[in-house]
Short mmCIF file of C-alpha atoms (C1' of nucleotides) in Angstrom, two decimals:
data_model
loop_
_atom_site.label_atom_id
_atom_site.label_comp_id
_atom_site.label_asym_id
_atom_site.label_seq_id
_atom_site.Cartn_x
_atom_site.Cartn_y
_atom_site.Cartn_z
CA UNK A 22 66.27 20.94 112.57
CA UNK A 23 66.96 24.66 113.70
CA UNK A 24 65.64 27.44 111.58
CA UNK A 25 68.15 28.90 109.41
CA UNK A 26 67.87 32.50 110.48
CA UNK A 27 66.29 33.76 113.85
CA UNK A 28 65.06 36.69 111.37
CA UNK A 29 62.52 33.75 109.90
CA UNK A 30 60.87 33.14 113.73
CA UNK A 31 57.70 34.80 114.16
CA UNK A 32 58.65 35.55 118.28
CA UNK A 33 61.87 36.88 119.08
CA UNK A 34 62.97 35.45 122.34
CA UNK A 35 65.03 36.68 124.99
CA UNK A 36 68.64 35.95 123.66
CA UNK A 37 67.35 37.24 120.28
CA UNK A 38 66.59 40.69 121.25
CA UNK A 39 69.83 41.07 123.41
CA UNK A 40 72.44 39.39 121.07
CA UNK A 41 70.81 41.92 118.57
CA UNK A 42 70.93 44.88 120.68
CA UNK A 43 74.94 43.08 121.32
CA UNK A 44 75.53 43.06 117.48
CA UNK A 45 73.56 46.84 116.78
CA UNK A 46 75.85 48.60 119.44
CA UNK A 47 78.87 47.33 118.16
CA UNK A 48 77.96 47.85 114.50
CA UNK A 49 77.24 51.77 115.59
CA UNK A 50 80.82 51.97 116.88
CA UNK A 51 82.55 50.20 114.40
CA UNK A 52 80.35 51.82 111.40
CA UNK A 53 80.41 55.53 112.38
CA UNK A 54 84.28 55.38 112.73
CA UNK A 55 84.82 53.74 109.35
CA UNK A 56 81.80 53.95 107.21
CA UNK A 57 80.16 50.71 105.33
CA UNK A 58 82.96 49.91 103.03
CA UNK A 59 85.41 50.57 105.67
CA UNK A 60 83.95 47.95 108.33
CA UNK A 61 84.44 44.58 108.32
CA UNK A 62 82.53 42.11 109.89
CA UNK A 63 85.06 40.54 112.03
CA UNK A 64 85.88 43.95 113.12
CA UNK A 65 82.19 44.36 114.50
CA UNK A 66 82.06 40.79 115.93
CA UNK A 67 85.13 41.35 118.33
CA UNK A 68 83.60 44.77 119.48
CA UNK A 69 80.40 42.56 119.78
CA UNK A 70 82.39 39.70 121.62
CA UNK A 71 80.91 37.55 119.18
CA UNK A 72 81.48 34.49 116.01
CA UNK A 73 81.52 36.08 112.77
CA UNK A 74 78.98 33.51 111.93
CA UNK A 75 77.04 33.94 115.06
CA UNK A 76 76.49 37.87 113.67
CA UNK A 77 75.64 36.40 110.19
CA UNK A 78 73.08 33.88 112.19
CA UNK A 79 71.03 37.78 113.33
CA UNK A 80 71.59 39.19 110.73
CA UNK A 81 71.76 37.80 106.66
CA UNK A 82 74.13 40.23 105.48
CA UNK A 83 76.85 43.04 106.21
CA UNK A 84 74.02 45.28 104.10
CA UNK A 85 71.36 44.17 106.62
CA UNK A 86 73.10 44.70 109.69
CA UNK A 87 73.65 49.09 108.85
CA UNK A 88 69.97 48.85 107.69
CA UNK A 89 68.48 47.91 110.82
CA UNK A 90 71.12 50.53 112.70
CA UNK A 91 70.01 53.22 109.98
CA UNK A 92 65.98 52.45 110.80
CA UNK A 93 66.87 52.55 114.68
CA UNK A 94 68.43 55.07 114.87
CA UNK A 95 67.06 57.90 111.99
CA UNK A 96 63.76 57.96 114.37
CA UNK A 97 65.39 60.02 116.85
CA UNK A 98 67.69 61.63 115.13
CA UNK A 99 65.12 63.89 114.10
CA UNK A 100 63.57 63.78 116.92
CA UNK A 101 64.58 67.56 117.88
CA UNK A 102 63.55 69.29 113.97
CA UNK A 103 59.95 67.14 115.07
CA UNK A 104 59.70 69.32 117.94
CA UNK A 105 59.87 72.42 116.52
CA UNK A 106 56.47 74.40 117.33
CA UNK A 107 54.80 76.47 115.64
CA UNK A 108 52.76 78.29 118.08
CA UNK A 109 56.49 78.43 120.18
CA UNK A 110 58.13 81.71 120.46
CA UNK A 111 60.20 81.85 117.44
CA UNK A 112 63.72 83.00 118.97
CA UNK A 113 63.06 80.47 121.70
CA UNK A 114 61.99 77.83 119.70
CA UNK A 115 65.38 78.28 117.52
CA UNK A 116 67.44 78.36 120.51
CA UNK A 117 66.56 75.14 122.02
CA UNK A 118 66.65 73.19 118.72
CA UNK A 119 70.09 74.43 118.74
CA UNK A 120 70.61 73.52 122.31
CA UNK A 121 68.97 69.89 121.24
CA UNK A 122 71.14 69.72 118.53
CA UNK A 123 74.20 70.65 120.24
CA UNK A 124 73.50 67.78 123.09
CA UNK A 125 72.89 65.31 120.53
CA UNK A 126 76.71 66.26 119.08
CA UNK A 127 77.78 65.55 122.47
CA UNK A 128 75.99 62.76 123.70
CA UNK A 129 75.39 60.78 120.37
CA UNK A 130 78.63 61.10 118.58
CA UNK A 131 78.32 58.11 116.74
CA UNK A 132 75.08 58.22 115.51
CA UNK A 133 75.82 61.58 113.86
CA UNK A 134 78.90 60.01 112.38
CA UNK A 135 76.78 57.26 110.93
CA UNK A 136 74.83 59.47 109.16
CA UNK A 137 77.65 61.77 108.03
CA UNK A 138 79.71 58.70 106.73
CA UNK A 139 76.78 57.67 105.08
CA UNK A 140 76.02 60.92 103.37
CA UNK A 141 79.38 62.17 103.00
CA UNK A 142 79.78 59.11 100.39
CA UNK A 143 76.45 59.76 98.74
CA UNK A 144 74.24 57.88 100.46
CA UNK A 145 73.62 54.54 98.44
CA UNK A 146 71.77 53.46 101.36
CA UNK A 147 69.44 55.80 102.70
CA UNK A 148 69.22 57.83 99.45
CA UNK A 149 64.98 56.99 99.99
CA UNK A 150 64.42 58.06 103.44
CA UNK A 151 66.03 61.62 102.61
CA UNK A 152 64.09 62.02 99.92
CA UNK A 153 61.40 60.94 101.84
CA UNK A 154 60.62 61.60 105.23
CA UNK A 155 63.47 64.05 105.35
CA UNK A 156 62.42 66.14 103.00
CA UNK A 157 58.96 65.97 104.26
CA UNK A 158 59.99 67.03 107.68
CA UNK A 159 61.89 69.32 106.30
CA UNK A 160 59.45 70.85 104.31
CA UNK A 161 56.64 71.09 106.81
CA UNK A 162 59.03 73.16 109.45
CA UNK A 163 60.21 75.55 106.61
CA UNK A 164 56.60 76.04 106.24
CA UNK A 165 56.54 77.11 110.26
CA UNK A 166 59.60 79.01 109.49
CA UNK A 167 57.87 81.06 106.60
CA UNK A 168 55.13 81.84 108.58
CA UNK A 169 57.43 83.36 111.00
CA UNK A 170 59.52 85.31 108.28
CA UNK A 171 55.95 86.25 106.92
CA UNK A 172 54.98 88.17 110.33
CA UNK A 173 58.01 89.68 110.70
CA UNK A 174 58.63 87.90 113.81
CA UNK A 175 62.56 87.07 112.85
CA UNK A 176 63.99 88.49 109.67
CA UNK A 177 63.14 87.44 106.18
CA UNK A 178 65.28 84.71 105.13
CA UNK A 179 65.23 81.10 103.74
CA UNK A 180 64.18 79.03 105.86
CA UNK A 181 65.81 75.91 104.20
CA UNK A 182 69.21 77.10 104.77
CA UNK A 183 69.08 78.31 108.54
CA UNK A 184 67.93 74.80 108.38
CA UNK A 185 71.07 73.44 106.80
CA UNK A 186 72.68 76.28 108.75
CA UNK A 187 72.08 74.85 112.03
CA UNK A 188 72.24 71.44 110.96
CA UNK A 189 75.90 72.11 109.95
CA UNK A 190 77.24 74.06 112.90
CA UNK A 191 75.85 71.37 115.56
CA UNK A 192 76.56 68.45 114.15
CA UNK A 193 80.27 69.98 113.39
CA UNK A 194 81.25 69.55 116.64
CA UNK A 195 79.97 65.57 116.32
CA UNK A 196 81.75 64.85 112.92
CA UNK A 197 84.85 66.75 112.92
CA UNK A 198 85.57 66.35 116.93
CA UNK A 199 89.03 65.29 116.35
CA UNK A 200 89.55 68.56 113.81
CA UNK A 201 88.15 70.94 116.39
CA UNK A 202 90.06 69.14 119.36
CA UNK A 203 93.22 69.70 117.42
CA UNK A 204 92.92 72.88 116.54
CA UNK A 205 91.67 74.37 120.43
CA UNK A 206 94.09 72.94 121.68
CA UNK A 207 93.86 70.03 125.09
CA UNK A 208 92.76 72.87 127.08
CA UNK A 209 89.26 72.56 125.74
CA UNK A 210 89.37 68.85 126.09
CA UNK A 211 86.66 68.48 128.32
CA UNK A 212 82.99 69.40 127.48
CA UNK A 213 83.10 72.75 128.06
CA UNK A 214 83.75 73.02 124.40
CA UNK A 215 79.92 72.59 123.94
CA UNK A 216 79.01 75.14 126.37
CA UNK A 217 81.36 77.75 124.60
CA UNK A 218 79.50 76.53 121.25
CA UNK A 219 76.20 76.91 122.72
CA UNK A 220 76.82 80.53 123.74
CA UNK A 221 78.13 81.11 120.37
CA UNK A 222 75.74 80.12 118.05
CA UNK A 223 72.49 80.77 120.23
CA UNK A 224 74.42 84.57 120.15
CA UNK A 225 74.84 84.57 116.01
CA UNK A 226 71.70 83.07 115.24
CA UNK A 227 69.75 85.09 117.46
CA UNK A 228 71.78 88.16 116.51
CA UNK A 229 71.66 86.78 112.99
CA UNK A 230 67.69 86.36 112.54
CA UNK A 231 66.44 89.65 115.13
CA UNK A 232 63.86 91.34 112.74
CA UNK A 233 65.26 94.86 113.73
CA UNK A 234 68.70 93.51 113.21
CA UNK A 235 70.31 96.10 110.95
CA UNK A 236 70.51 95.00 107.27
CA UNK A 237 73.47 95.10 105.26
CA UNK B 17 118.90 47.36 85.34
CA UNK B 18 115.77 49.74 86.04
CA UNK B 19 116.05 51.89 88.99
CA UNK B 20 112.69 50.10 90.95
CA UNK B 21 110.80 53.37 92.01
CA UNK B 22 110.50 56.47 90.05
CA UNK B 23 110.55 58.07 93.42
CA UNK B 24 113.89 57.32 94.25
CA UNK B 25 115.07 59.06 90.83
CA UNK B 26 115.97 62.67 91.39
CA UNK B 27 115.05 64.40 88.29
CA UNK B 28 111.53 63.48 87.21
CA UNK B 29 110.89 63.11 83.55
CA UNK B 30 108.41 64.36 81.51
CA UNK B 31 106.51 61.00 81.78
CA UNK B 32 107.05 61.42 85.16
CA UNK B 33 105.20 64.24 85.97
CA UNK B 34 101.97 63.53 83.46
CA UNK B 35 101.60 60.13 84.81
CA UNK B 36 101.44 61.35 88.57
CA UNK B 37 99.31 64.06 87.75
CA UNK B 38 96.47 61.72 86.00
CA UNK B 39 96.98 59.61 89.10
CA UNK B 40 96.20 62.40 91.84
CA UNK B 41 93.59 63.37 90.01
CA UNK B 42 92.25 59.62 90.15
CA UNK B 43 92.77 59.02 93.59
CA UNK B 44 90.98 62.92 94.68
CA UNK B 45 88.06 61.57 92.45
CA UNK B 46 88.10 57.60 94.35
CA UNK B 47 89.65 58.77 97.89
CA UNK B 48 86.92 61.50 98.29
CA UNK B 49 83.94 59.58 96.96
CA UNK B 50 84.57 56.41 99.46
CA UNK B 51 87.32 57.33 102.08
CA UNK B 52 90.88 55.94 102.02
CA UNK B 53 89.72 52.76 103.17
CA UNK B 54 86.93 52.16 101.27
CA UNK B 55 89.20 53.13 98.28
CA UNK B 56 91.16 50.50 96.08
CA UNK B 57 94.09 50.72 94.09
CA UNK B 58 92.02 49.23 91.42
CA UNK B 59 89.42 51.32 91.33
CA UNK B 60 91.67 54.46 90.87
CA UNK B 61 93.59 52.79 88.20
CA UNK B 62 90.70 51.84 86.54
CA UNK B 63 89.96 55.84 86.49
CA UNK B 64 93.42 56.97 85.71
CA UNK B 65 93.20 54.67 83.08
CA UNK B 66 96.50 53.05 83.88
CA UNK B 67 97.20 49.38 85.24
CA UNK B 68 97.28 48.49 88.80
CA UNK B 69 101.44 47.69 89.11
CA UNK B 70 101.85 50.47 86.83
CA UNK B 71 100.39 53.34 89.70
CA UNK B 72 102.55 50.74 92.06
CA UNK B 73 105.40 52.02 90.04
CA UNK B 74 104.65 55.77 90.51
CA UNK B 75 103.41 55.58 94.49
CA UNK B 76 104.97 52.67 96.14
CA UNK B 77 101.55 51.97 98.18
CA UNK B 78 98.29 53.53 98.39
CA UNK B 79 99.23 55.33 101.64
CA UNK B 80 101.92 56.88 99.50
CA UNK B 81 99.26 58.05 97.16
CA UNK B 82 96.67 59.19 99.50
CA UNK B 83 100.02 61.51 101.46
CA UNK B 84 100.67 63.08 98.25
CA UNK B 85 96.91 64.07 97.43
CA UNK B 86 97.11 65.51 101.10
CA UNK B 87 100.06 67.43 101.04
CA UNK B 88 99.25 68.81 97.29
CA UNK B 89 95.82 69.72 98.70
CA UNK B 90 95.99 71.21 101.66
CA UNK B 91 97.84 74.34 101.06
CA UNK B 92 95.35 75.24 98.37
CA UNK B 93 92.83 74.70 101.12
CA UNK B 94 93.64 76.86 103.68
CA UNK B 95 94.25 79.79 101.12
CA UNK B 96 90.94 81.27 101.73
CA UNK B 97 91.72 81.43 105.68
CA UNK B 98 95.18 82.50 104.57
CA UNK B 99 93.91 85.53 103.15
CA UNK B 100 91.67 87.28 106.13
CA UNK B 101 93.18 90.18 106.40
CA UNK B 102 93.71 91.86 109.52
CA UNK B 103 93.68 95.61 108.03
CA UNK B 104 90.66 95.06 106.20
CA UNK B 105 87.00 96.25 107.25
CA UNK B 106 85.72 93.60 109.73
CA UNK B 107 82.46 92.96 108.10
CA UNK B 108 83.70 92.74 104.53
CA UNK B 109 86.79 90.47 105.35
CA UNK B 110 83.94 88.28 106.89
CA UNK B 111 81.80 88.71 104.07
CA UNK B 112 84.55 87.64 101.31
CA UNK B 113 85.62 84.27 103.51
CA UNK B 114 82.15 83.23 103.39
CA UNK B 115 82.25 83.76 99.69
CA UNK B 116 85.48 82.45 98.40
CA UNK B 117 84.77 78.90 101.46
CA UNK B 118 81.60 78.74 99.19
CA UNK B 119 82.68 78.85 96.27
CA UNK B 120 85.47 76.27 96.67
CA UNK B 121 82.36 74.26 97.99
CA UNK B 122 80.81 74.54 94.35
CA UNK B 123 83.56 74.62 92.53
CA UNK B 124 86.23 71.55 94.30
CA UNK B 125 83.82 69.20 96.52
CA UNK B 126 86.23 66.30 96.07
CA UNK B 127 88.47 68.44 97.90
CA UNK B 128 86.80 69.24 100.67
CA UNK B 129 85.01 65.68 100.88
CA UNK B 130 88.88 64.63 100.76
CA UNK B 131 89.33 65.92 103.71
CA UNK B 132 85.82 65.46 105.18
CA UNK B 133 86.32 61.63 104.89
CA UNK B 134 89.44 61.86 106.55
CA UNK B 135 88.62 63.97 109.91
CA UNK B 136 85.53 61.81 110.30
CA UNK B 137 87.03 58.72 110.64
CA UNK B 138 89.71 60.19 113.16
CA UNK B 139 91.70 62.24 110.69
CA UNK B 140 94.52 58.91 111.14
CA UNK B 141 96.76 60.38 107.82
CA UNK B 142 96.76 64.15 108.78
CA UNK B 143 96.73 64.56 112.83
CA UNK B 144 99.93 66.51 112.27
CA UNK B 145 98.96 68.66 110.00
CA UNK B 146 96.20 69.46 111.85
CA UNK B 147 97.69 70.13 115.18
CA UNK B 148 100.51 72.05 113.41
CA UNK B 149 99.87 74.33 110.71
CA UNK B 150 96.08 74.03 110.73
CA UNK B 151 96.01 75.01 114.39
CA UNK B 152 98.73 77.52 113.79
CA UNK B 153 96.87 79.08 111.14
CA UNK B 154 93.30 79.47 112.92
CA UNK B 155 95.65 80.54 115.82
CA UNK B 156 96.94 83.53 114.21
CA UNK B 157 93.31 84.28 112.47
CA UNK B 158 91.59 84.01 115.96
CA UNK B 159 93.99 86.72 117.39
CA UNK B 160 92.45 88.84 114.52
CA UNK B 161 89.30 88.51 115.24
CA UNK B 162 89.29 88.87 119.14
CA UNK B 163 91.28 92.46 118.41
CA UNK B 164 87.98 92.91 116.16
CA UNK B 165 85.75 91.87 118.57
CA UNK B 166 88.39 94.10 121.71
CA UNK B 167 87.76 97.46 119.35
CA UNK B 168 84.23 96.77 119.15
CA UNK B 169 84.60 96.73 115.31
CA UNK B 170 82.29 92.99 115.70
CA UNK B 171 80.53 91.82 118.48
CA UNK B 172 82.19 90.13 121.18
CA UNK B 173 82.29 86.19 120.19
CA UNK B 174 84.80 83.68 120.62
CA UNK B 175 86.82 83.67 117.17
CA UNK B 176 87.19 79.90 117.15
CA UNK B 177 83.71 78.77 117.17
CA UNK B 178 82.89 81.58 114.56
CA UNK B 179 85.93 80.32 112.01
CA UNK B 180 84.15 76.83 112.83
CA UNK B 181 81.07 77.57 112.01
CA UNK B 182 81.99 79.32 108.74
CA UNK B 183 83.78 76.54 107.79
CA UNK B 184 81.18 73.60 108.37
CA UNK B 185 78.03 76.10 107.12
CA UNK B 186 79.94 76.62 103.52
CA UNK B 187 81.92 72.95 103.36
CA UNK B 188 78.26 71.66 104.53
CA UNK B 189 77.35 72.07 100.82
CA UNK B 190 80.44 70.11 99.46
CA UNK B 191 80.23 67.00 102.10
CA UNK B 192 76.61 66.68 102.17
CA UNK B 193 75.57 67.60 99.06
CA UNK B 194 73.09 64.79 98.35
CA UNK B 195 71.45 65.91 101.49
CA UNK B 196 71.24 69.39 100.30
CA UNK B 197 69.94 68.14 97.16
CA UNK B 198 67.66 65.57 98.57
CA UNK B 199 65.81 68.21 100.45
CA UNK B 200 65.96 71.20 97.87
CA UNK B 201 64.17 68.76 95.45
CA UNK B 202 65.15 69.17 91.63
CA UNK B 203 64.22 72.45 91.15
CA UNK B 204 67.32 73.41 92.64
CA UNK B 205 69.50 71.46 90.94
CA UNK B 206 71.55 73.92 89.50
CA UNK B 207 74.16 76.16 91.04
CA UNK B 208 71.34 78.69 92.03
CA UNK B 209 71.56 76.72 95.98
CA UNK B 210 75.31 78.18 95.92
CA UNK B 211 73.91 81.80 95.40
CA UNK B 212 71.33 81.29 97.91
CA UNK B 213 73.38 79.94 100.39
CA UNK B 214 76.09 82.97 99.94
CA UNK B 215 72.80 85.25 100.59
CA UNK B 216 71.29 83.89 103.56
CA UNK B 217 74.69 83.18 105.34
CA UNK B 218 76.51 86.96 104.87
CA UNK B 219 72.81 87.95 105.92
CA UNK B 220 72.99 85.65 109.12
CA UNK B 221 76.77 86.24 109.64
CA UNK B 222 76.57 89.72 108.96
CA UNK B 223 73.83 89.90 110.80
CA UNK B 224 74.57 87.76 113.70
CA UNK B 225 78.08 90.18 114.50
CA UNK B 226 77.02 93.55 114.26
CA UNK B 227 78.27 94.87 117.11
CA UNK B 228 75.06 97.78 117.49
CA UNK B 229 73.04 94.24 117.31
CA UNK B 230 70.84 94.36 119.96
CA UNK B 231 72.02 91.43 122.34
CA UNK B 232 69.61 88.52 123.91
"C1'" DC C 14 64.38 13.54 132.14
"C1'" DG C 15 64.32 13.89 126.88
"C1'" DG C 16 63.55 15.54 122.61
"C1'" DA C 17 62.71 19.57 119.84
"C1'" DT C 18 64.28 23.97 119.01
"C1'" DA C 19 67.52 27.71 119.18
"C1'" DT C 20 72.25 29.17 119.36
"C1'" DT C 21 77.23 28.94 118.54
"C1'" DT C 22 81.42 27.66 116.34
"C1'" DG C 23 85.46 25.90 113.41
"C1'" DA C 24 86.50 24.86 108.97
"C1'" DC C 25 86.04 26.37 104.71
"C1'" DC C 26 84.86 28.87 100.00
"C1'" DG C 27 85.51 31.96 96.03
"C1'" DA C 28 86.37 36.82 95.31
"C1'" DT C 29 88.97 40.75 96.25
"C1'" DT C 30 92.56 43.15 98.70
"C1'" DG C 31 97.45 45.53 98.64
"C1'" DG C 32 101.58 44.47 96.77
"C1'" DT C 33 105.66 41.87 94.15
"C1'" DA C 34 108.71 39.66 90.45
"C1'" DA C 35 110.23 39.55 86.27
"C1'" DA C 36 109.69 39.83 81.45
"C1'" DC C 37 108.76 43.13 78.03
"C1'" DA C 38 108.35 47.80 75.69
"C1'" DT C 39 109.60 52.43 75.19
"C1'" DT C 40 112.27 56.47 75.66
"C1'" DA C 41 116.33 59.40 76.10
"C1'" DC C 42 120.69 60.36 74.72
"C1'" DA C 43 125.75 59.64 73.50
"C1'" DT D 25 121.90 53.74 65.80
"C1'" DG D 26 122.77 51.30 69.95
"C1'" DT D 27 122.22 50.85 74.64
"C1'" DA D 28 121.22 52.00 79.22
"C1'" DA D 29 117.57 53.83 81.82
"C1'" DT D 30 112.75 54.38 82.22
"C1'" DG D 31 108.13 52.77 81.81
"C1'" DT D 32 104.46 49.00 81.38
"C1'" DT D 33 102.33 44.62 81.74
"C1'" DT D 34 101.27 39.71 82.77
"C1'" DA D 35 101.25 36.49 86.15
"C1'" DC D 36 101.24 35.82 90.64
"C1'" DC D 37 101.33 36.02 96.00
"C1'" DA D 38 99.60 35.90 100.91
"C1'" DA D 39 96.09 38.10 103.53
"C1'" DT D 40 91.55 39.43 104.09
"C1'" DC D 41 86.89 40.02 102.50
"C1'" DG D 42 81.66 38.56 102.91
"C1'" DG D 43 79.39 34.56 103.48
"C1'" DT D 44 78.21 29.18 103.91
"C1'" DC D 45 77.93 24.68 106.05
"C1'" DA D 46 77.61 21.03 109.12
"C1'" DA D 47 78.50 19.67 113.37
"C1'" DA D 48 78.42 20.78 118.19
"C1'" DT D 49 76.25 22.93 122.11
"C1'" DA D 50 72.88 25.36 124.87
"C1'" DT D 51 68.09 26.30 125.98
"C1'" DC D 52 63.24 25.57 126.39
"C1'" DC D 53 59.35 23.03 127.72
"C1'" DG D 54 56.27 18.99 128.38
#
DNA sequence: CGGATATTTGACCGATTGGTAAACATTACA
DNA sequence: TGTAATGTTTACCAATCGGTCAAATATCCG
């Protein structure tokens, strides 16, 4: 008599690890462009070319399936605030994490969404890990920021809402793609929307943060 | 024999009007908390206080519903762009978007998570609007800016990625707000993040255009 | 090979979905 | 007041939802 759930073996073989890598893709596509409530099951089980009940044989539950997408793919999601150094040059160090952050937009569409969706609805399921390590991240690279504001190295200013500052204009171009495709217009179809975004922002946040910046 | 859709009547009663009022108002509060198809008919009868058929009666589906929170909506929404004024000092015309976007953050976040919800998932309801008056709009309001930016009165910057970015830093504090909160911790729980917010992103924006700012 | 284990599927379940039909209640107005 | 039009509700529908089950099939390994 089988197992009931491969989630109960203690080894995961072969076809485990790639029918869940199978069932995690398509639950990334079919979650970021409709949110939890919004996705069906069947719906990720075509994209995954796979049984509804083959999907429920990986994993238990609908509710399981986004958590194990959520814990995958948070890690590196914040992989480019983790990076921020504080021995870096300061106006360097902001510029790349907006570079970072900018690529991420581009290349990871759908993992920003995830999060958005997830958020944007008030985020009954990852409600702990913002509180959490989110807000401990968070808090440790204000901190860097601080010390930066502190020795007049970029202007005074809180460093929580650059944060949220950055975070915002980056992953705009990830969330709201079909808004900002609309509105430039097909000629900026291609990815040289991100380049002209780069230039921008890297300009007003650089411009934005110079200590001898003149004050209003 | 009834007349089967208040719709098709052409004068609207008294009745008329109250009952579709309390039912917008439902749908804004269910639509922008879960996304059109994470919303049910039940749930925002169930908050309009009215039964199921009964909405049926007033909206012939949910679609129907969901088009006529858009189109009251968005109008309202785009006054704040409506109003940059072309004759008006660069810097303060900047300054006052930033504040009124912000405060319609604070003060209607179902709006803006109304919308929010929709462009994330592919904006599938209101591609025409955006294409068409939306683009129009920012159209005519980036034309302002680059003569702004042509006199020198701002620093040279592409006028579409700097409407963007006003738009997603203030609106960031409407969609995500649980973020926001999550990482602020309780002791800004109270509007005090909204005051903030407005100070750090005039300083940044302000900052960031200057045109004597000295450039990277 | 052969049997144990792991994987896959079709048929099915109760609950919920958007929406309808028709009976019933209320309102407006001559 | 009477009656036609408007408004509301109960009961219901087919389709779809998340999830189960048992039987069928594929794989692993001695």
């Amino acid at each position: 008599m089988a197992i009931p759930r491969a989630a109960k073996t203690l080894r995961r073989t072969r076809i485990q690890e790639e029918k869940e890598e199978q069932i995690l893709e398509a639950a990334l596509d079919v979650f970021s462009a409709r949110g939890f409530r919004g996705s069906t099951i069947d719906q990720i089980a075509e994209v995954a070319g796979m049984s509804k009940p083959n999907l429920l044989y990986y994993f238990r539950t609908k509710e399981a399936m986004h958590r194990a997408l959520i814990d995958r793919v948070l890690y590196t999601w914040l992989e480019p605030l983790r990076a921020f150094d504080a021995e870096g040059n300061p106006e360097e160090e902001i510029r790349s994490y907006i570079r970072r952050k900018l690529e991420m937009a581009r290349d990871f569409p759908r993992e920003s969404r995830l999060f958005a969706n997830e958020v944007l609805q008030g985020a009954p399921h990852i409600e702990d890990e913002l509180k959490g390590p989110l807000k401990q991240l968070v808090d440790e690279k204000a901190e860097v920021i601080r010390a930066w504001t502190k020795s007049g190295k970029i202007v005074e200013c809180d460093p929580y809402h650059l944060i949220f500052s950055i975070w915002s204009t980056t992953q705009h171009y990830a969330d709201f793609d079909v808004q900002v495709r609309a509105v430039l217009g097909q000629e900026h179809a291609g990815d040289e929307r991100f380049e002209d975004a780069a230039r921008f922002l890297e300009q007003l946040f650089i411009g934005g943060l110079r200590p001898d910046s003149p004050r209003p």
